[in-house]
Amino acid sequence: MSVIQARELSFAYPRRAGTEPFELRLAVWSVERGERTALHGPSGCGKSTLLNLLAGVLTASSGMLKVQGQELSDLSEPQRRAWRIKNLGFVFQDFPLVDYLDAQENVLLPYRLNSALTLDGDTRRRASDLLDRLGLGGKLARRPEELSQGERQRVAIARALVTEPGLLLADEPTAGLDPARSAQVMELLEGLCEERGLTLLLVTHDPGLLARFSRTLSVGELSAGGPA
Ligand code: ADP
């Protein structure tokens, strides 16, 4: 099954005086379950816009966009929010953690925010297993202020994965991590793609990371109707 299907999709930000209008157009694009795609392209080419469209944060002006079989324009805003928490994992560049919760509770935050998700023993085990696989097994009880920047970043990655989303959208998730930690994050993500068909769409400029992807895509090419 295609996890992402887009056809004749277009999106434009509202015009503002004194700024260049920006429009993203996708003729045909699809991504299959378990695929790992790296998005790249110069700053301002539309990578974040595309991630926000896929997450239903922005809505397309016209065309078709199905994510995990759901046409996003059929959902109201509250429905999109509930759908997003249940189906998607996100890692954005700023990854706010709640400062009075420890690492494990920060990972479990989606379960506090959405009553449709059930927090049980399996969920707690999954949270600690993810933290363990990210090298934070000994730091579950630490609050964000007791963690380094790179450790907080990895807590945010575990949080994006704890609901077992079918699709992970990540904007430079390893930026600022040292090469060994960056490789550890990629090994976890690649493992989840193989183990349970996680589909990964990740923005990166790091040539070392690009080499790890089966498919790399420049948003400019995509927008111009390039390789689909
Ligand atoms: P990237 O992530 O590739 O750096 P973005 O998707 O953030 O690019 O931005 C694409 C273009 O859209 C840029 O020209 C940017 O200035 C413009 N843009 C981004 N957000 C807005 C907004 N809220 N309103 C108007 N234009 C925006």
Short mmCIF file of C-alpha atoms and ligand atoms in Angstrom, two decimals:
data_model
loop_
_atom_site.label_atom_id
_atom_site.label_comp_id
_atom_site.label_asym_id
_atom_site.label_seq_id
_atom_site.Cartn_x
_atom_site.Cartn_y
_atom_site.Cartn_z
CA MET A 1 0.00 0.00 0.00
CA SER A 2 1.20 3.52 -0.73
CA VAL A 3 1.74 5.48 2.45
CA ILE A 4 1.82 8.77 0.56
CA GLN A 5 -0.06 9.49 -2.65
CA ALA A 6 -0.14 12.96 -4.15
CA ARG A 7 -1.58 14.05 -7.49
CA GLU A 8 -1.87 17.52 -8.99
CA LEU A 9 -1.30 18.93 -5.55
CA SER A 10 -0.74 22.63 -5.13
CA PHE A 11 -0.21 24.84 -2.15
CA ALA A 12 0.48 28.58 -1.89
CA TYR A 13 1.00 30.74 1.17
CA PRO A 14 -1.26 33.81 1.33
CA ARG A 15 0.35 36.66 -0.57
CA ARG A 16 1.98 39.32 1.52
CA ALA A 17 3.10 42.74 0.29
CA GLY A 18 6.85 42.93 -0.26
CA THR A 19 7.50 39.14 -0.29
CA GLU A 20 7.92 36.75 -3.19
CA PRO A 21 4.92 34.41 -3.46
CA PHE A 22 5.81 30.75 -2.93
CA GLU A 23 3.92 27.88 -4.48
CA LEU A 24 4.56 24.15 -4.10
CA ARG A 25 3.23 21.89 -6.86
CA LEU A 26 3.42 18.12 -7.03
CA ALA A 27 2.27 16.44 -10.23
CA VAL A 28 2.52 12.78 -9.14
CA TRP A 29 4.32 11.37 -6.14
CA SER A 30 3.98 8.24 -4.10
CA VAL A 31 5.92 6.56 -1.30
CA GLU A 32 5.50 2.89 -0.40
CA ARG A 33 5.36 1.29 3.06
CA GLY A 34 8.80 0.81 4.63
CA GLU A 35 10.55 3.14 2.15
CA ARG A 36 13.22 5.49 3.42
CA THR A 37 13.31 8.78 1.54
CA ALA A 38 15.70 11.67 2.16
CA LEU A 39 14.46 15.12 1.19
CA HIS A 40 17.05 17.69 0.31
CA GLY A 41 17.33 20.97 -1.57
CA PRO A 42 18.38 24.53 -0.83
CA SER A 43 16.93 26.53 1.99
CA GLY A 44 13.55 27.98 1.02
CA CYS A 45 12.76 25.31 -1.62
CA GLY A 46 9.76 24.02 0.33
CA LYS A 47 10.93 21.06 2.45
CA SER A 48 9.22 22.21 5.66
CA THR A 49 6.13 23.20 3.68
CA LEU A 50 5.94 19.67 2.28
CA LEU A 51 6.33 18.08 5.72
CA ASN A 52 3.59 20.34 7.09
CA LEU A 53 1.26 19.42 4.22
CA LEU A 54 1.88 15.71 4.86
CA ALA A 55 1.15 16.23 8.55
CA GLY A 56 -2.07 18.08 7.79
CA VAL A 57 -0.77 21.20 9.53
CA LEU A 58 -1.13 23.06 6.22
CA THR A 59 -3.89 22.21 3.77
CA ALA A 60 -3.43 22.05 0.01
CA SER A 61 -5.17 24.58 -2.21
CA SER A 62 -6.10 21.87 -4.71
CA GLY A 63 -5.33 18.31 -5.76
CA MET A 64 -5.23 14.96 -3.97
CA LEU A 65 -3.11 14.09 -0.94
CA LYS A 66 -3.61 10.76 0.78
CA VAL A 67 -1.46 9.82 3.75
CA GLN A 68 -1.84 6.25 4.98
CA GLY A 69 -4.98 6.01 2.85
CA GLN A 70 -6.59 9.11 4.37
CA GLU A 71 -7.45 12.06 2.11
CA LEU A 72 -6.44 14.90 4.40
CA SER A 73 -8.83 17.46 2.91
CA ASP A 74 -11.77 15.27 4.04
CA LEU A 75 -10.91 15.91 7.69
CA SER A 76 -11.81 18.92 9.83
CA GLU A 77 -9.00 20.56 11.79
CA PRO A 78 -9.77 18.73 15.09
CA GLN A 79 -10.04 15.45 13.14
CA ARG A 80 -6.68 16.12 11.48
CA ARG A 81 -5.10 16.76 14.87
CA ALA A 82 -6.43 13.46 16.29
CA TRP A 83 -5.39 11.63 13.11
CA ARG A 84 -1.90 13.14 13.29
CA ILE A 85 -1.29 12.12 16.91
CA LYS A 86 -2.41 8.58 16.12
CA ASN A 87 -0.73 8.00 12.76
CA LEU A 88 2.35 10.18 12.45
CA GLY A 89 5.60 10.68 14.23
CA PHE A 90 7.31 14.04 13.94
CA VAL A 91 10.74 15.24 14.74
CA PHE A 92 11.14 18.94 14.13
CA GLN A 93 14.24 21.03 14.55
CA ASP A 94 13.07 22.54 17.81
CA PHE A 95 11.95 19.75 20.04
CA PRO A 96 10.37 21.22 23.13
CA LEU A 97 10.30 18.87 26.10
CA VAL A 98 8.24 19.49 29.23
CA ASP A 99 10.75 20.64 31.82
CA TYR A 100 9.08 19.12 34.91
CA LEU A 101 8.69 15.64 33.37
CA ASP A 102 11.52 13.10 33.28
CA ALA A 103 12.81 11.58 30.03
CA GLN A 104 10.44 8.60 30.10
CA GLU A 105 7.38 10.77 30.88
CA ASN A 106 8.36 13.14 28.07
CA VAL A 107 8.42 10.18 25.70
CA LEU A 108 4.95 9.17 26.93
CA LEU A 109 3.52 12.66 26.39
CA PRO A 110 1.39 11.74 23.31
CA TYR A 111 -0.58 9.43 25.62
CA ARG A 112 -1.39 12.35 27.94
CA LEU A 113 -2.48 14.53 25.04
CA ASN A 114 -4.80 12.12 23.25
CA SER A 115 -7.42 10.11 25.09
CA ALA A 116 -7.73 7.80 22.07
CA LEU A 117 -4.30 6.37 22.94
CA THR A 118 -4.05 3.85 25.79
CA LEU A 119 -1.10 4.00 28.14
CA ASP A 120 -0.35 0.54 29.53
CA GLY A 121 2.61 -1.58 30.60
CA ASP A 122 3.54 -2.38 26.99
CA THR A 123 3.67 1.32 26.17
CA ARG A 124 5.96 2.01 29.13
CA ARG A 125 8.22 -0.87 28.09
CA ARG A 126 8.30 0.49 24.53
CA ALA A 127 9.29 3.94 25.80
CA SER A 128 12.17 2.55 27.86
CA ASP A 129 13.25 0.24 25.03
CA LEU A 130 13.41 3.17 22.59
CA LEU A 131 15.40 5.27 25.08
CA ASP A 132 17.69 2.31 25.61
CA ARG A 133 18.26 1.86 21.86
CA LEU A 134 19.13 5.55 21.68
CA GLY A 135 21.78 5.22 24.40
CA LEU A 136 19.65 6.74 27.19
CA GLY A 137 18.79 3.57 29.09
CA GLY A 138 20.41 4.89 32.28
CA LYS A 139 18.77 8.31 32.11
CA LEU A 140 15.03 7.56 32.10
CA ALA A 141 14.41 9.46 35.32
CA ARG A 142 16.32 12.61 34.35
CA ARG A 143 14.53 15.85 33.63
CA PRO A 144 15.44 17.83 30.48
CA GLU A 145 17.67 20.25 32.42
CA GLU A 146 19.73 17.24 33.56
CA LEU A 147 20.33 16.11 29.98
CA SER A 148 22.65 17.44 27.28
CA GLN A 149 21.23 19.02 24.14
CA GLY A 150 21.97 15.85 22.14
CA GLU A 151 20.29 13.70 24.79
CA ARG A 152 17.18 15.91 24.75
CA GLN A 153 17.13 15.58 20.98
CA ARG A 154 17.13 11.78 21.30
CA VAL A 155 14.29 11.92 23.86
CA ALA A 156 12.27 13.84 21.25
CA ILE A 157 13.06 11.15 18.66
CA ALA A 158 11.88 8.41 21.06
CA ARG A 159 8.69 10.43 21.69
CA ALA A 160 8.00 10.59 17.96
CA LEU A 161 8.28 6.81 17.73
CA VAL A 162 6.53 5.60 20.88
CA THR A 163 3.04 5.53 19.35
CA GLU A 164 4.40 3.19 16.62
CA PRO A 165 3.43 5.56 13.80
CA GLY A 166 3.31 4.21 10.26
CA LEU A 167 5.09 7.32 8.98
CA LEU A 168 7.86 9.35 10.55
CA LEU A 169 8.45 12.90 9.30
CA ALA A 170 11.76 14.28 10.48
CA ASP A 171 13.42 17.61 9.83
CA GLU A 172 17.19 17.19 10.28
CA PRO A 173 16.72 14.95 13.33
CA THR A 174 20.44 14.32 13.72
CA ALA A 175 21.67 17.90 13.20
CA GLY A 176 24.10 18.75 15.98
CA LEU A 177 24.66 15.13 17.06
CA ASP A 178 28.17 13.72 16.82
CA PRO A 179 28.74 11.10 14.08
CA ALA A 180 28.46 8.12 16.45
CA ARG A 181 25.14 9.34 17.92
CA SER A 182 23.86 10.28 14.50
CA ALA A 183 24.64 6.73 13.29
CA GLN A 184 22.87 5.31 16.35
CA VAL A 185 19.69 7.27 15.52
CA MET A 186 19.84 6.14 11.88
CA GLU A 187 20.36 2.52 12.92
CA LEU A 188 17.26 2.69 15.11
CA LEU A 189 15.19 4.25 12.32
CA GLU A 190 16.44 1.79 9.71
CA GLY A 191 15.74 -1.07 12.13
CA LEU A 192 12.13 0.11 12.59
CA CYS A 193 11.67 0.39 8.83
CA GLU A 194 12.74 -3.26 8.47
CA GLU A 195 11.10 -4.62 11.64
CA ARG A 196 7.67 -3.12 11.29
CA GLY A 197 7.44 -1.29 8.00
CA LEU A 198 7.95 2.24 9.32
CA THR A 199 8.03 4.67 6.39
CA LEU A 200 10.61 7.39 6.81
CA LEU A 201 10.75 10.82 5.22
CA LEU A 202 13.69 12.78 6.49
CA VAL A 203 15.10 16.19 5.60
CA THR A 204 18.88 16.24 5.66
CA HIS A 205 21.83 18.07 4.12
CA ASP A 206 24.38 15.69 5.56
CA PRO A 207 26.08 13.83 2.65
CA GLY A 208 26.96 10.98 5.04
CA LEU A 209 23.28 10.49 5.83
CA LEU A 210 22.06 10.87 2.25
CA ALA A 211 24.19 7.85 1.35
CA ARG A 212 22.14 5.69 3.74
CA PHE A 213 18.87 6.25 1.88
CA SER A 214 17.45 4.13 -0.90
CA ARG A 215 15.69 7.16 -2.36
CA THR A 216 16.75 10.78 -2.22
CA LEU A 217 14.54 13.50 -3.50
CA SER A 218 15.07 17.18 -4.10
CA VAL A 219 11.89 19.13 -3.37
CA GLY A 220 12.65 21.41 -6.32
CA GLU A 221 12.71 18.39 -8.68
CA LEU A 222 9.56 17.02 -7.19
CA SER A 223 7.79 20.33 -7.54
CA ALA A 224 8.89 20.52 -11.17
CA GLY A 225 7.31 17.10 -11.80
CA GLY A 226 10.68 15.30 -11.63
CA PRO A 227 11.29 11.72 -10.50
CA ALA A 228 8.18 10.34 -8.84
P1 ADP B 1 12.72 24.95 3.42
O1 ADP B 1 12.16 24.10 4.52
O2 ADP B 1 13.10 24.17 2.19
O3 ADP B 1 13.83 25.85 3.86
P2 ADP B 1 10.15 26.31 3.56
O4 ADP B 1 9.17 25.26 3.24
O5 ADP B 1 10.32 26.70 5.00
O6 ADP B 1 11.55 25.94 2.90
O7 ADP B 1 9.77 27.64 2.78
C1 ADP B 1 9.47 27.64 1.39
C2 ADP B 1 9.13 29.07 0.97
O8 ADP B 1 7.91 29.48 1.58
C3 ADP B 1 10.16 30.10 1.35
O9 ADP B 1 10.29 31.00 0.27
C4 ADP B 1 9.57 30.77 2.56
O10 ADP B 1 9.98 32.13 2.63
C5 ADP B 1 8.08 30.69 2.29
N1 ADP B 1 7.30 30.61 3.53
C6 ADP B 1 7.49 29.74 4.55
N2 ADP B 1 6.56 29.91 5.50
C7 ADP B 1 5.76 30.92 5.08
C8 ADP B 1 4.60 31.59 5.63
N3 ADP B 1 4.06 31.21 6.79
N4 ADP B 1 4.04 32.59 4.89
C9 ADP B 1 4.55 32.94 3.69
N5 ADP B 1 5.64 32.36 3.11
C10 ADP B 1 6.24 31.37 3.81
#
